[in-house]
PDB file of C-alpha atoms in Angstrom:
ATOM      1  CA  MET A   1      -0.057  -0.144  -0.020  1.00  0.00           C
ATOM      2  CA  LEU A   2       2.974   2.319   0.338  1.00  0.00           C
ATOM      3  CA  THR A   3       3.350   2.652  -3.311  1.00  0.00           C
ATOM      4  CA  VAL A   4      -0.326   3.078  -4.054  1.00  0.00           C
ATOM      5  CA  ASN A   5      -0.458   5.870  -1.275  1.00  0.00           C
ATOM      6  CA  LYS A   6       2.474   7.602  -2.814  1.00  0.00           C
ATOM      7  CA  PHE A   7       0.905   7.469  -6.118  1.00  0.00           C
ATOM      8  CA  ILE A   8      -2.370   8.919  -4.672  1.00  0.00           C
ATOM      9  CA  ALA A   9      -0.407  11.733  -3.032  1.00  0.00           C
ATOM     10  CA  ASP A  10       1.622  12.507  -6.240  1.00  0.00           C
ATOM     11  CA  GLY A  11      -1.537  12.234  -8.394  1.00  0.00           C
ATOM     12  CA  LYS A  12       0.073   9.515 -10.587  1.00  0.00           C
ATOM     13  CA  LYS A  13      -2.243   7.207 -12.639  1.00  0.00           C
ATOM     14  CA  VAL A  14      -1.662   3.843 -14.251  1.00  0.00           C
ATOM     15  CA  ASP A  15      -3.225   1.955 -17.108  1.00  0.00           C
ATOM     16  CA  TYR A  16      -3.659  -1.443 -15.445  1.00  0.00           C
ATOM     17  CA  ILE A  17      -3.545  -2.865 -12.001  1.00  0.00           C
ATOM     18  CA  PHE A  18      -3.733  -6.650 -11.256  1.00  0.00           C
ATOM     19  CA  GLY A  19      -5.100  -7.306  -7.831  1.00  0.00           C
ATOM     20  CA  ASP A  20      -3.539 -10.636  -6.689  1.00  0.00           C
ATOM     21  CA  LEU A  21      -3.214 -10.037  -2.842  1.00  0.00           C
ATOM     22  CA  THR A  22      -6.122 -12.201  -1.782  1.00  0.00           C
ATOM     23  CA  ASP A  23      -9.215 -14.325  -2.850  1.00  0.00           C
ATOM     24  CA  ILE A  24     -12.668 -12.927  -2.260  1.00  0.00           C
ATOM     25  CA  PRO A  25     -13.529 -13.857   1.400  1.00  0.00           C
ATOM     26  CA  ILE A  26     -15.823 -16.643   1.732  1.00  0.00           C
ATOM     27  CA  SER A  27     -18.304 -15.375   4.291  1.00  0.00           C
ATOM     28  CA  GLU A  28     -22.074 -14.711   4.818  1.00  0.00           C
ATOM     29  CA  SER A  29     -21.581 -10.942   4.741  1.00  0.00           C
ATOM     30  CA  ALA A  30     -19.255  -8.471   3.430  1.00  0.00           C
ATOM     31  CA  CYS A  31     -17.749  -7.598   6.819  1.00  0.00           C
ATOM     32  CA  GLY A  32     -14.656  -8.336   8.747  1.00  0.00           C
ATOM     33  CA  GLU A  33     -10.886  -7.691   8.493  1.00  0.00           C
ATOM     34  CA  LEU A  34     -10.570  -9.391   5.163  1.00  0.00           C
ATOM     35  CA  TRP A  35     -13.491  -7.578   3.499  1.00  0.00           C
ATOM     36  CA  GLU A  36     -12.207  -4.281   4.856  1.00  0.00           C
ATOM     37  CA  PHE A  37      -8.754  -4.906   3.486  1.00  0.00           C
ATOM     38  CA  MET A  38     -10.168  -5.822   0.125  1.00  0.00           C
ATOM     39  CA  ILE A  39     -12.479  -2.824   0.009  1.00  0.00           C
ATOM     40  CA  THR A  40      -9.577  -0.443   0.892  1.00  0.00           C
ATOM     41  CA  ILE A  41      -7.482  -1.996  -1.879  1.00  0.00           C
ATOM     42  CA  LEU A  42     -10.473  -1.428  -4.376  1.00  0.00           C
ATOM     43  CA  ASN A  43     -10.994   2.147  -3.192  1.00  0.00           C
ATOM     44  CA  SER A  44      -7.234   3.074  -3.317  1.00  0.00           C
ATOM     45  CA  SER A  45      -6.764   1.276  -6.543  1.00  0.00           C
ATOM     46  CA  PHE A  46      -9.450   3.192  -8.428  1.00  0.00           C
ATOM     47  CA  LYS A  47      -7.846   6.421  -7.317  1.00  0.00           C
ATOM     48  CA  ILE A  48      -4.673   5.739  -9.294  1.00  0.00           C
ATOM     49  CA  LEU A  49      -6.300   4.088 -12.277  1.00  0.00           C
ATOM     50  CA  LYS A  50      -6.492   6.209 -15.538  1.00  0.00           C
ATOM     51  CA  PRO A  51     -10.081   6.719 -16.916  1.00  0.00           C
ATOM     52  CA  ASN A  52      -9.644   4.173 -19.592  1.00  0.00           C
ATOM     53  CA  GLY A  53      -7.686   1.761 -17.122  1.00  0.00           C
ATOM     54  CA  LYS A  54      -8.517  -1.597 -15.996  1.00  0.00           C
ATOM     55  CA  PHE A  55      -8.486  -3.424 -12.705  1.00  0.00           C
ATOM     56  CA  MET A  56      -8.110  -7.154 -13.083  1.00  0.00           C
ATOM     57  CA  THR A  57      -8.378  -9.698 -10.260  1.00  0.00           C
ATOM     58  CA  HIS A  58      -9.234 -13.252  -9.509  1.00  0.00           C
ATOM     59  CA  GLY A  59     -12.326 -13.983  -7.518  1.00  0.00           C
ATOM     60  CA  ASN A  60     -12.691 -17.464  -6.034  1.00  0.00           C
ATOM     61  CA  GLY A  61     -13.989 -20.806  -6.966  1.00  0.00           C
ATOM     62  CA  ALA A  62     -17.365 -21.319  -8.777  1.00  0.00           C
ATOM     63  CA  THR A  63     -18.478 -23.286  -5.790  1.00  0.00           C
ATOM     64  CA  SER A  64     -18.771 -20.057  -3.725  1.00  0.00           C
ATOM     65  CA  PRO A  65     -21.363 -17.991  -5.710  1.00  0.00           C
ATOM     66  CA  GLU A  66     -22.546 -16.246  -2.564  1.00  0.00           C
ATOM     67  CA  SER A  67     -19.211 -14.658  -1.980  1.00  0.00           C
ATOM     68  CA  LEU A  68     -18.839 -13.701  -5.523  1.00  0.00           C
ATOM     69  CA  GLU A  69     -22.228 -11.938  -5.280  1.00  0.00           C
ATOM     70  CA  LEU A  70     -21.108 -10.031  -2.083  1.00  0.00           C
ATOM     71  CA  TYR A  71     -18.047  -8.885  -4.171  1.00  0.00           C
ATOM     72  CA  GLU A  72     -20.199  -7.659  -6.910  1.00  0.00           C
ATOM     73  CA  GLN A  73     -22.468  -5.735  -4.357  1.00  0.00           C
ATOM     74  CA  GLU A  74     -19.363  -4.032  -3.181  1.00  0.00           C
ATOM     75  CA  LEU A  75     -18.388  -3.167  -6.763  1.00  0.00           C
ATOM     76  CA  ALA A  76     -21.666  -1.482  -7.015  1.00  0.00           C
ATOM     77  CA  LYS A  77     -20.980   0.722  -4.142  1.00  0.00           C
ATOM     78  CA  LEU A  78     -17.751   2.057  -5.603  1.00  0.00           C
ATOM     79  CA  LYS A  79     -17.536   5.821  -6.566  1.00  0.00           C
ATOM     80  CA  PRO A  80     -17.274   6.807  -9.327  1.00  0.00           C
ATOM     81  CA  PRO A  81     -19.255   3.809 -10.605  1.00  0.00           C
ATOM     82  CA  VAL A  82     -17.638   0.854 -12.352  1.00  0.00           C
ATOM     83  CA  LYS A  83     -18.603  -1.704 -14.573  1.00  0.00           C
ATOM     84  CA  TYR A  84     -17.107  -5.463 -14.670  1.00  0.00           C
ATOM     85  CA  THR A  85     -17.018  -8.531 -16.864  1.00  0.00           C
ATOM     86  CA  LYS A  86     -16.168 -11.859 -15.277  1.00  0.00           C
ATOM     87  CA  SER A  87     -14.993 -15.033 -16.917  1.00  0.00           C
ATOM     88  CA  LYS A  88     -14.623 -18.446 -15.620  1.00  0.00           C
ATOM     89  CA  ALA A  89     -11.673 -20.923 -16.393  1.00  0.00           C
ATOM     90  CA  PHE A  90     -10.613 -24.247 -14.812  1.00  0.00           C
ATOM     91  CA  VAL A  91      -7.311 -23.906 -12.840  1.00  0.00           C
ATOM     92  CA  PRO A  92      -5.716 -27.175 -12.651  1.00  0.00           C
ATOM     93  CA  SER A  93      -3.699 -26.410  -9.438  1.00  0.00           C
ATOM     94  CA  PHE A  94      -6.953 -25.596  -7.717  1.00  0.00           C
ATOM     95  CA  LEU A  95      -8.996 -28.449  -9.307  1.00  0.00           C
ATOM     96  CA  GLU A  96     -11.904 -26.394  -9.914  1.00  0.00           C
ATOM     97  CA  ASP A  97     -13.401 -23.439 -12.039  1.00  0.00           C
ATOM     98  CA  TRP A  98     -12.283 -20.033 -10.921  1.00  0.00           C
ATOM     99  CA  TYR A  99     -13.719 -16.654 -11.757  1.00  0.00           C
ATOM    100  CA  PHE A 100     -11.669 -13.566 -12.963  1.00  0.00           C
ATOM    101  CA  TYR A 101     -12.824 -10.069 -12.997  1.00  0.00           C
ATOM    102  CA  HIS A 102     -11.985  -7.072 -15.367  1.00  0.00           C
ATOM    103  CA  ILE A 103     -13.162  -3.855 -13.745  1.00  0.00           C
ATOM    104  CA  SER A 104     -13.241  -0.400 -15.258  1.00  0.00           C
ATOM    105  CA  PHE A 105     -14.910   2.915 -14.764  1.00  0.00           C
ATOM    106  CA  ALA A 106     -18.513   3.073 -15.947  1.00  0.00           C
ATOM    107  CA  THR A 107     -17.774   6.077 -17.969  1.00  0.00           C
ATOM    108  CA  THR A 108     -14.317   7.553 -19.102  1.00  0.00           C
ATOM    109  CA  ASP A 109     -15.060  11.103 -18.153  1.00  0.00           C
ATOM    110  CA  ASN A 110     -13.533  10.499 -14.728  1.00  0.00           C
ATOM    111  CA  GLY A 111     -10.848  12.914 -14.929  1.00  0.00           C
ATOM    112  CA  ASP A 112      -9.997  12.850 -11.182  1.00  0.00           C
ATOM    113  CA  ALA A 113     -10.992   9.144 -10.766  1.00  0.00           C
TER     114      ALA A 113
END
């Protein structure tokens, strides 16, 4: 987070961010330390993302649809608004289908996004 916070302070923007710090927490609600950490990462990342940039991340396994839904609810709360696509692929080392997200600003007129 030191680099991200420095970029925020310096007004630097990037084209792409790949969030590979943690999986989407498997829980009944979007609360607790892991969710707070993930939400902090999302909010900070979009402060340094260029208007046409993309935030890419892995979600979790297809066997945890409730957690994926909670994550998507958190995405819907981001300001400025974002849009996303998700894809599913079999990950041999996990022995299951896994979801991946591409997230970008809903509009490209977010000059200070």
